[in-house]
Coordinates of N, CA and C in Angstrom, one line a residue:
X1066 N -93.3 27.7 30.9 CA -93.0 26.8 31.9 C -94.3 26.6 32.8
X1067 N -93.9 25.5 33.0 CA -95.8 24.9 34.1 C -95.3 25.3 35.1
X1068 N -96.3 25.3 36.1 CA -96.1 25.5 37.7 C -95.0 25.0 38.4
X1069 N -95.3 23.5 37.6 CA -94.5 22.3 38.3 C -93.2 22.5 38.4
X1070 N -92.8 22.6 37.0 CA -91.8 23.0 36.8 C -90.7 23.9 37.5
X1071 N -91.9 25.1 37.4 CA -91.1 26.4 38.4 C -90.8 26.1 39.7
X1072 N -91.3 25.1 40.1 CA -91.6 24.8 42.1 C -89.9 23.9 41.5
X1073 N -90.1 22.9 40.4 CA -89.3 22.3 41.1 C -87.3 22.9 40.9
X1074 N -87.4 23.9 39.6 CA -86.5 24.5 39.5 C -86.0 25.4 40.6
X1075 N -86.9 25.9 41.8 CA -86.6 26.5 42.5 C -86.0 26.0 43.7
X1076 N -86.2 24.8 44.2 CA -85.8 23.3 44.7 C -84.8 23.5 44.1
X1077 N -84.6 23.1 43.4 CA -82.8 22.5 43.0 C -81.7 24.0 43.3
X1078 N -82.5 25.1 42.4 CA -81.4 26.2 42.7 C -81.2 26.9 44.4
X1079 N -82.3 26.5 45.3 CA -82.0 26.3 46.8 C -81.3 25.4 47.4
X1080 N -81.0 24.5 46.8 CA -80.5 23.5 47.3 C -78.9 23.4 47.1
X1081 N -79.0 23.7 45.3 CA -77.5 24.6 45.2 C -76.5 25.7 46.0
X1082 N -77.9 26.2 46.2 CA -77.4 27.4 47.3 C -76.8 26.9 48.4
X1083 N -77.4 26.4 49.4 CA -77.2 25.3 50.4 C -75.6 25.0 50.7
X1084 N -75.6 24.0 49.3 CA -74.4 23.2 49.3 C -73.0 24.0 49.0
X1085 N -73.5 25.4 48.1 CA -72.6 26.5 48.1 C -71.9 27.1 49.4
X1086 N -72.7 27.0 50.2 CA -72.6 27.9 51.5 C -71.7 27.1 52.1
X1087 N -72.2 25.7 52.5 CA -71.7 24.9 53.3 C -70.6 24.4 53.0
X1088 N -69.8 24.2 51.6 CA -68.9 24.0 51.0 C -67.6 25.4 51.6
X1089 N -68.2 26.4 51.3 CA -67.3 27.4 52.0 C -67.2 27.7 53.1
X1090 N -67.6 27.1 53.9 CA -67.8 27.9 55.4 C -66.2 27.3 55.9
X1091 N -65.6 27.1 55.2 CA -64.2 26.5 56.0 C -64.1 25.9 56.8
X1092 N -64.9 25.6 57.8 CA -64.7 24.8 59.0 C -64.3 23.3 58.4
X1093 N -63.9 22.9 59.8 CA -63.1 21.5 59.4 C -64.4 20.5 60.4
X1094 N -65.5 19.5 59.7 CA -66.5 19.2 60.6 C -65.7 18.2 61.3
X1095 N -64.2 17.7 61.0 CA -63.8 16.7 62.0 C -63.3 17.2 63.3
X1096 N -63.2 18.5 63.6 CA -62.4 19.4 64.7 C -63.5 19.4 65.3
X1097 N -63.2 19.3 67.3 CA -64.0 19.3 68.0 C -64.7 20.7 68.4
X1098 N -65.9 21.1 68.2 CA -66.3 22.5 68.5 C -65.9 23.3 69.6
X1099 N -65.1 24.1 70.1 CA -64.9 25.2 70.7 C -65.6 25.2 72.0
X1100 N -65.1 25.0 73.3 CA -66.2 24.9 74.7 C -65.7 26.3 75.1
X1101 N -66.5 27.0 75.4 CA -66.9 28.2 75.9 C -66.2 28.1 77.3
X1102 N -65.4 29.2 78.0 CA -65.0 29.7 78.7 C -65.7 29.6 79.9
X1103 N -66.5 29.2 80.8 CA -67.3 29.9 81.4 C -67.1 28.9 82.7
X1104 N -67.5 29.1 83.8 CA -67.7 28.1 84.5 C -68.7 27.6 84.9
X1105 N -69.3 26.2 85.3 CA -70.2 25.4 85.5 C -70.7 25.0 86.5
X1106 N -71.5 25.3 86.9 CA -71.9 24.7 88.3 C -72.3 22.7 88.3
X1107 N -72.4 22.1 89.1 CA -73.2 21.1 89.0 C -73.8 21.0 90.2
X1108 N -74.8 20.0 89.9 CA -75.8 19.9 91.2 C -75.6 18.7 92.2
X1109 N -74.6 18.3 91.8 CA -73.7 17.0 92.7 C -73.5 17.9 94.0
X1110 N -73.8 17.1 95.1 CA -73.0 17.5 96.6 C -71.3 17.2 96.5
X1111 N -71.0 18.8 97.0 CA -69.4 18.6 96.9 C -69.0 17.9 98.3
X1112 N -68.0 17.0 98.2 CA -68.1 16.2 99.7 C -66.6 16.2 99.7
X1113 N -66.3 16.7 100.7 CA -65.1 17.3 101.6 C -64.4 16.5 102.1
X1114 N -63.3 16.1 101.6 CA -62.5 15.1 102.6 C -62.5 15.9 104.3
X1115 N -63.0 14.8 105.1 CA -63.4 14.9 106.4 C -62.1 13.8 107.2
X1116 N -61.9 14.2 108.5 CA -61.4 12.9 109.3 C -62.1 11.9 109.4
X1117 N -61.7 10.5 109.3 CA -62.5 9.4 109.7 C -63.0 9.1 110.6
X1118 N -64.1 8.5 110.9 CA -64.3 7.9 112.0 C -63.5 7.0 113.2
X1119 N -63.7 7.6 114.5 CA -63.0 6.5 115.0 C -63.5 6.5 116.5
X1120 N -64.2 4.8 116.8 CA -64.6 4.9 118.1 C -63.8 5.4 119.1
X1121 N -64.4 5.4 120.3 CA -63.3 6.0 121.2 C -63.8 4.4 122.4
X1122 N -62.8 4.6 123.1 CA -63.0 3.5 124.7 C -63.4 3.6 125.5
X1123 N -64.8 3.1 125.6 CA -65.4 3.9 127.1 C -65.9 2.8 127.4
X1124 N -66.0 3.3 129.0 CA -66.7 2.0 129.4 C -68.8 2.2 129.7
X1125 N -69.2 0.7 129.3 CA -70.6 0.4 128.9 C -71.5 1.6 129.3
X1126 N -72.7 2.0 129.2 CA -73.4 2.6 130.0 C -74.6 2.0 130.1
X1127 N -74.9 1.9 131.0 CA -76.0 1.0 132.0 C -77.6 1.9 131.6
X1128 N -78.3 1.6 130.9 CA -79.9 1.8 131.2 C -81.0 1.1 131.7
X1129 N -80.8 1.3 132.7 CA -81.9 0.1 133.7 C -83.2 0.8 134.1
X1130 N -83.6 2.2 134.0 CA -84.6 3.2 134.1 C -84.8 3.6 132.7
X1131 N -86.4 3.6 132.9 CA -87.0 4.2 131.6 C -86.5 3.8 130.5
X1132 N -86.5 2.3 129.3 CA -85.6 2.1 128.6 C -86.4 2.5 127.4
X1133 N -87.5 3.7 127.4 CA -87.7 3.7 126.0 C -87.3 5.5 125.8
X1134 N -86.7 6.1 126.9 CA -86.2 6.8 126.3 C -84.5 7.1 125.8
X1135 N -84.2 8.1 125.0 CA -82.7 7.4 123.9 C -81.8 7.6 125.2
X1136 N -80.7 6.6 124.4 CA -79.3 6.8 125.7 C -78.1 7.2 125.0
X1137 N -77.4 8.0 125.3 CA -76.6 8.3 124.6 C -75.2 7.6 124.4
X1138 N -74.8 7.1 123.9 CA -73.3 6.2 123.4 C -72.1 7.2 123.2
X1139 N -71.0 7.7 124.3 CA -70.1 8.5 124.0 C -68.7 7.4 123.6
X1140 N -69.0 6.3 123.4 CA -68.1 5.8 122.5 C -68.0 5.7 121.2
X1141 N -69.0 5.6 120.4 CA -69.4 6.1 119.2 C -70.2 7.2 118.7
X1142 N -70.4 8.0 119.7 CA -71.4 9.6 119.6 C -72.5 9.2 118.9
X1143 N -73.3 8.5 119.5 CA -74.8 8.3 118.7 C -75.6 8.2 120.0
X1144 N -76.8 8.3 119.7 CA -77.6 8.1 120.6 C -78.7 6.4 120.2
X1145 N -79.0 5.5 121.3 CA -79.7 4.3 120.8 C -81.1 4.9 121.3
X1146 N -81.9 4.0 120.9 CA -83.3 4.1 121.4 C -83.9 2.7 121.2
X1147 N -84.8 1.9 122.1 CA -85.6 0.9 121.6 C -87.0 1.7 121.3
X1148 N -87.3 1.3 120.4 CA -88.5 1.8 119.8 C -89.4 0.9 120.0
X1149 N -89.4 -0.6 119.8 CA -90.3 -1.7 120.4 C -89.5 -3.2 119.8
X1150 N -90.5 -3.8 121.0 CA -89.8 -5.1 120.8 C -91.7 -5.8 120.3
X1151 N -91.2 -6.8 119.3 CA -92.2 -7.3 118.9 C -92.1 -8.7 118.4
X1152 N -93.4 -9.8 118.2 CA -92.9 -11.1 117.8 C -92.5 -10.9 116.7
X1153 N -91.3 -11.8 115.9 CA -90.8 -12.0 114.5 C -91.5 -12.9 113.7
X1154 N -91.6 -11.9 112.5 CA -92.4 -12.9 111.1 C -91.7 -14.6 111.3
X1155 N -90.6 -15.0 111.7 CA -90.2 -16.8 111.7 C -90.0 -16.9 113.0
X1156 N -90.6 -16.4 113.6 CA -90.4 -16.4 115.3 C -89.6 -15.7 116.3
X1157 N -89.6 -16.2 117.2 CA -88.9 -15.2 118.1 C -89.4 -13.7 118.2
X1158 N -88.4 -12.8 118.5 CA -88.3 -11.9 118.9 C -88.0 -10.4 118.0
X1159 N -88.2 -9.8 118.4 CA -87.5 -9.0 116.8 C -87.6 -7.4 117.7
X1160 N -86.4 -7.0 117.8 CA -86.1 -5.6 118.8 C -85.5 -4.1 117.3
X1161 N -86.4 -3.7 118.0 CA -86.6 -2.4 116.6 C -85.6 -0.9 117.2
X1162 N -84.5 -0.7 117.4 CA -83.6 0.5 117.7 C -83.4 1.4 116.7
X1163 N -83.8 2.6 116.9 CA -83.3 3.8 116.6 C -82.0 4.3 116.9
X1164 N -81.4 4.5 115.6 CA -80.0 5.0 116.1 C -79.5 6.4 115.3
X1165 N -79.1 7.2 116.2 CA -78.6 8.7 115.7 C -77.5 9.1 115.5
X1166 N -77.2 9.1 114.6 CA -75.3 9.7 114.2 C -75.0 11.6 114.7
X1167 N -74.5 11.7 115.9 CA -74.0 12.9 116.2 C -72.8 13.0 115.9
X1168 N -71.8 12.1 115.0 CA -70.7 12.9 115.0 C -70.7 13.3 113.4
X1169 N -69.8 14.3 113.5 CA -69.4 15.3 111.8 C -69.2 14.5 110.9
X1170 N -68.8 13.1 110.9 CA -68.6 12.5 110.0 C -69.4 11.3 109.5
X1171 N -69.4 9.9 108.8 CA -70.6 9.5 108.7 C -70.2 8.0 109.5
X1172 N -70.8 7.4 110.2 CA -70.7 6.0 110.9 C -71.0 5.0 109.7
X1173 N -69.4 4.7 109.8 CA -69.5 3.4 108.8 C -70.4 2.0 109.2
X1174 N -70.6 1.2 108.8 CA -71.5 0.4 109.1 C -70.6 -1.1 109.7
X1175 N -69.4 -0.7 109.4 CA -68.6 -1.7 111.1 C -68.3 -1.2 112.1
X1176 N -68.9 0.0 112.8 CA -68.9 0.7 113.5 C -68.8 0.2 115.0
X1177 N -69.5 -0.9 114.9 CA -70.2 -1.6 116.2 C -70.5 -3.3 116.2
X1178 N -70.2 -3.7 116.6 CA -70.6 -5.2 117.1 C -71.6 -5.3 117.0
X1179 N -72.4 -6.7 116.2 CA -73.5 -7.2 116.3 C -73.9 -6.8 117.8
X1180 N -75.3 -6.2 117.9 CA -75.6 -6.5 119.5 C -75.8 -8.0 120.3
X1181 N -76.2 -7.9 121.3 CA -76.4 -9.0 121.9 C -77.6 -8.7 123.3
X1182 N -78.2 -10.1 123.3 CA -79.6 -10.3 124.2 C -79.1 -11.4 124.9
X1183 N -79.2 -11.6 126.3 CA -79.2 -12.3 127.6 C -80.7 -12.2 128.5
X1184 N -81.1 -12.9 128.5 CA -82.3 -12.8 129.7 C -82.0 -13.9 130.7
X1185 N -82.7 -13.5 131.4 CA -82.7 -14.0 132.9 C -83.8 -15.2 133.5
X1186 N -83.3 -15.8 134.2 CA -84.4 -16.6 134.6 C -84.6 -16.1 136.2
X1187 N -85.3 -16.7 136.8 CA -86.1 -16.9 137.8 C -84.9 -16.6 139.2
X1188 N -83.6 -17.7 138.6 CA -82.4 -17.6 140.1 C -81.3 -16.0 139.5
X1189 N -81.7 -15.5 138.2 CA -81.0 -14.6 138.1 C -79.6 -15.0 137.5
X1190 N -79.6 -16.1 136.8 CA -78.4 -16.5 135.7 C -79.0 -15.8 134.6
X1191 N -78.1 -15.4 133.5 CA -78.3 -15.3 132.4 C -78.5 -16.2 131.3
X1192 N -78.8 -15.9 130.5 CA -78.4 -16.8 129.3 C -78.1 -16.1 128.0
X1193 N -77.2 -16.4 127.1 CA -76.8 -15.2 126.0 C -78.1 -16.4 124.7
X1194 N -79.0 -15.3 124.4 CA -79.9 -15.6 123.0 C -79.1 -15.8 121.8
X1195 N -79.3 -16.6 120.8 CA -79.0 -16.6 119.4 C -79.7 -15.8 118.5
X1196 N -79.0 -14.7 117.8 CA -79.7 -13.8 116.6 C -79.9 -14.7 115.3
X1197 N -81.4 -14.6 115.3 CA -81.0 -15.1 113.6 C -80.9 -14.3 112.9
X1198 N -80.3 -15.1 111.8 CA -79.1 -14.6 110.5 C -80.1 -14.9 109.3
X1199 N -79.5 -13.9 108.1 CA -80.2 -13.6 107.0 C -80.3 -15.2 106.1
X1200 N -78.8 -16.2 106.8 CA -78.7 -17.2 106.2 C -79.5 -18.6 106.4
X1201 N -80.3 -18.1 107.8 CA -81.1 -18.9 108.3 C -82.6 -18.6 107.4
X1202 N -82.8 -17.8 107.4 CA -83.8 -16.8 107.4 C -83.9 -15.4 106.5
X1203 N -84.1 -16.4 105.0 CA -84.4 -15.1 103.6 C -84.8 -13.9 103.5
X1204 N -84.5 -13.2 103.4 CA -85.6 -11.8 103.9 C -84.9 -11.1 105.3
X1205 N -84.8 -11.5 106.2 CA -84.5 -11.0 107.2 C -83.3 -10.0 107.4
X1206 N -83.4 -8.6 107.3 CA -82.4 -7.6 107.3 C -82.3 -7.0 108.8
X1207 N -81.0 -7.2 109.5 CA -81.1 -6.7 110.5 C -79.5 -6.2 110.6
X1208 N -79.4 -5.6 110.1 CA -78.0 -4.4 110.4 C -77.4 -2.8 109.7
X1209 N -76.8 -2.4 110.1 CA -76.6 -1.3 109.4 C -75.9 -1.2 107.9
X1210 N -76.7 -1.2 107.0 CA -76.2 -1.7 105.5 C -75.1 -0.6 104.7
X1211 N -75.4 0.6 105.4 CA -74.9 1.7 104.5 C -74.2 2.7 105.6
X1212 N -73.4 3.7 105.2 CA -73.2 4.1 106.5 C -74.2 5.5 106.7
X1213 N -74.0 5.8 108.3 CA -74.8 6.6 108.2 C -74.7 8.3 108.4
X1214 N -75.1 8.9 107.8 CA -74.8 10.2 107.8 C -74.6 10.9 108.8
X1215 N -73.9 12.0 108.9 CA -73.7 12.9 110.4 C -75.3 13.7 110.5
X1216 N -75.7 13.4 111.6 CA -77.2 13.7 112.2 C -78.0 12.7 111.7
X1217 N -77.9 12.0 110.7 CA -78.5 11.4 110.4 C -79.5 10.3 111.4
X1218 N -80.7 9.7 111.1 CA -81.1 8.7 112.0 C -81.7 7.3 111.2
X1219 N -81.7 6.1 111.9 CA -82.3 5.1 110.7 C -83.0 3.9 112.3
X1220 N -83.7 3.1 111.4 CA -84.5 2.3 112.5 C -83.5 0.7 112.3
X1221 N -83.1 0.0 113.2 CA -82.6 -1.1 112.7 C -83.1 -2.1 113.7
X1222 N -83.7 -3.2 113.0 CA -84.4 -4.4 113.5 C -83.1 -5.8 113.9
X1223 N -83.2 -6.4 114.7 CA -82.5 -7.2 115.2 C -83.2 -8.2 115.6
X1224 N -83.4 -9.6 115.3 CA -84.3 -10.8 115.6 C -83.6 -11.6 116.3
X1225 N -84.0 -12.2 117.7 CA -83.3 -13.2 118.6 C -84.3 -13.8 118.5
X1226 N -83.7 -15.7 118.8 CA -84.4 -16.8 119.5 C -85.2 -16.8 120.3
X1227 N -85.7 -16.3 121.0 CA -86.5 -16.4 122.2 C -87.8 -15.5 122.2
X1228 N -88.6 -16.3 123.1 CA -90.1 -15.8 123.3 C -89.8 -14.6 123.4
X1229 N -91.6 -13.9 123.0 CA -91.5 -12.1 123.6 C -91.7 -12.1 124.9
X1230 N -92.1 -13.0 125.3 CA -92.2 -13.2 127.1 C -90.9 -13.1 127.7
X1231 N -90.4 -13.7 127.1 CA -88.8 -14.0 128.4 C -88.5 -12.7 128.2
X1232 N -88.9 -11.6 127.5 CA -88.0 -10.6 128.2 C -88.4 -9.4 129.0
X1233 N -88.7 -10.2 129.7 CA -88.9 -9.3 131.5 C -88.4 -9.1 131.8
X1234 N -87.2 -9.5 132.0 CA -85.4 -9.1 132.7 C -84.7 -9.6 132.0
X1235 N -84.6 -8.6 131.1 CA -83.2 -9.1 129.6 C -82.3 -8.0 129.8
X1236 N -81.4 -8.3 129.0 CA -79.9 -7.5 129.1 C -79.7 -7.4 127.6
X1237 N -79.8 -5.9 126.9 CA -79.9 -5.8 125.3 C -78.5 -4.8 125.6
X1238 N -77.5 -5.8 124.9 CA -76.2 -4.7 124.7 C -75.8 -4.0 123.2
X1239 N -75.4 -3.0 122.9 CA -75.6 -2.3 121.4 C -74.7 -1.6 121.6
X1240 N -73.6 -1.3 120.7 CA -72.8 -0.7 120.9 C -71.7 -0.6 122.6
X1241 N -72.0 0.7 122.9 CA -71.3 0.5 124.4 C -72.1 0.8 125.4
X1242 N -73.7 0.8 125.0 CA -75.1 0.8 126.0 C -75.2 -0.6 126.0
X1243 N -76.0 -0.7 127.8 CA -76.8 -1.5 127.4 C -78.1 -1.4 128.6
X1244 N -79.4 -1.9 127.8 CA -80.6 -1.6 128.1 C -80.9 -2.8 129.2
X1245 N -81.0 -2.7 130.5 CA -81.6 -3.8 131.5 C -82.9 -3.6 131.7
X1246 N -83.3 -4.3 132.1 CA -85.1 -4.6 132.7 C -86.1 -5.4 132.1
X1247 N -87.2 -4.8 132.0 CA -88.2 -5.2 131.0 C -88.2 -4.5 129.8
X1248 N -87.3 -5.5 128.5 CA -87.9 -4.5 127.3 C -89.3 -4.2 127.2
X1249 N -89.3 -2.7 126.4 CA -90.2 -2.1 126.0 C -91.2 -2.8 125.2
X1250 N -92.4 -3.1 125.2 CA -92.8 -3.9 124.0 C -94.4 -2.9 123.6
X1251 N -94.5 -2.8 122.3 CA -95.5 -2.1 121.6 C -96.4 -3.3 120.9

C-alpha cells in the first residue's frame, strides 16, 4: 500500500468510528437540552413597584430675592433653579431651569403645567408672553420628555416671545414657584 492510500484508509475508518459513536449515544437530538438547576442573576435594575406620584396643593411660593439661587416646590417636592436666561436661536427669549426630583418616586413628565412668563411695563400692568412651540419652531425642545428619576436632576429650556430686555421685572411661574424681578441673565 502507498502512503496515500494508508492516510486515506485511515480517514474513512475514523470517520466510521465517528458515526458509530454518534449513532449510539441514544440521545434524541429533537429533545430540548436539560437547563441546569441553578439560579441566575441578571444585570437588569430590579424596579419595585413604588406608590405614584401625586402632586399635593399648595399655595405658589413667591421668589423675588436672589432668583439664581434654587427654590424649593413643596407641591411637587423638587427644587427649580434659573440657571440663565438668554437670546433664542429664532428669537426671543430662551429661560434655561434646573429642576431636581426629591421625591422617592419618579416625576412623570405631566407633572406640571407648561410654565408661564408675564413682564411688566413701566405703569406696572403685566402682560402674559407667548411660548414658542416645537410646531412653530423645528428643533425647539422645551419640556420634560421623560420622567424624571427620584434625585435625579435635568436642565429644561423654555423659549418666550419677547426681547431679553423686557425682562427687568418679569414674573416666571413653574410649577407652584414663581421667580419675580430681574431674570437672571448669563
Amino acid at each position: 500500500m502507498t502512503i496515500r492510500t494508508r492516510s486515506a484508509a485511515r480517514i474513512v475508518a475514523a470517520s466510521l468510528a465517528v458515526m458509530a459513536l454518534v449513532a449510539c449515544s441514544g440521545d434524541d437530538a429533537t429533545a430540548p437540552a436539560p437547563v441546569p438547576e441553578q439560579e441566575t442573576t441578571s444585570a437588569a435594575p430590579v424596579v419595585e413597584e413604588k406608590t405614584p406620584f401625586v402632586p399635593q396643593q399648595v399655595d405658589p411660593v413667591l421668589v423675588d430675592q436672589n432668583l439664581n439661587t434654587p427654590a424649593h416646590d413643596p407641591g411637587l417636592n423638587v427644587d427649580w433653579q434659573i440657571m440663565s436666561v438668554n437670546y433664542g436661536n429664532y428669537g426671543g427669549t430662551v429661560i434655561h431651569v434646573l429642576v431636581t426630583n426629591r421625591n422617592d418616586v419618579a416625576l412623570p413628565v405631566d407633572a406640571f403645567a407648561p410654565p408661564t412668563l408675564a413682564i411688566s411695563d413701566y405703569a406696572g400692568n403685566l402682560t402674559e408672553i407667548q411660548r414658542m412651540s416645537e410646531e412653530q419652531y423645528p428643533g425647539l425642545v422645551s419640556a420634560l420628555d421623560l420622567p424624571l428619576g427620584p434625585g435625579a436632576s435635568t436642565n429644561l429650556a423654555y423659549a418666550f416671545q419677547t426681547s431679553y430686555g423686557a425682562l427687568y421685572n418679569a414674573e416666571f411661574r413653574i410649577g407652584n414657584v414663581i421667580f419675580k424681578g430681574s431674570l437672571p441673565r448669563n
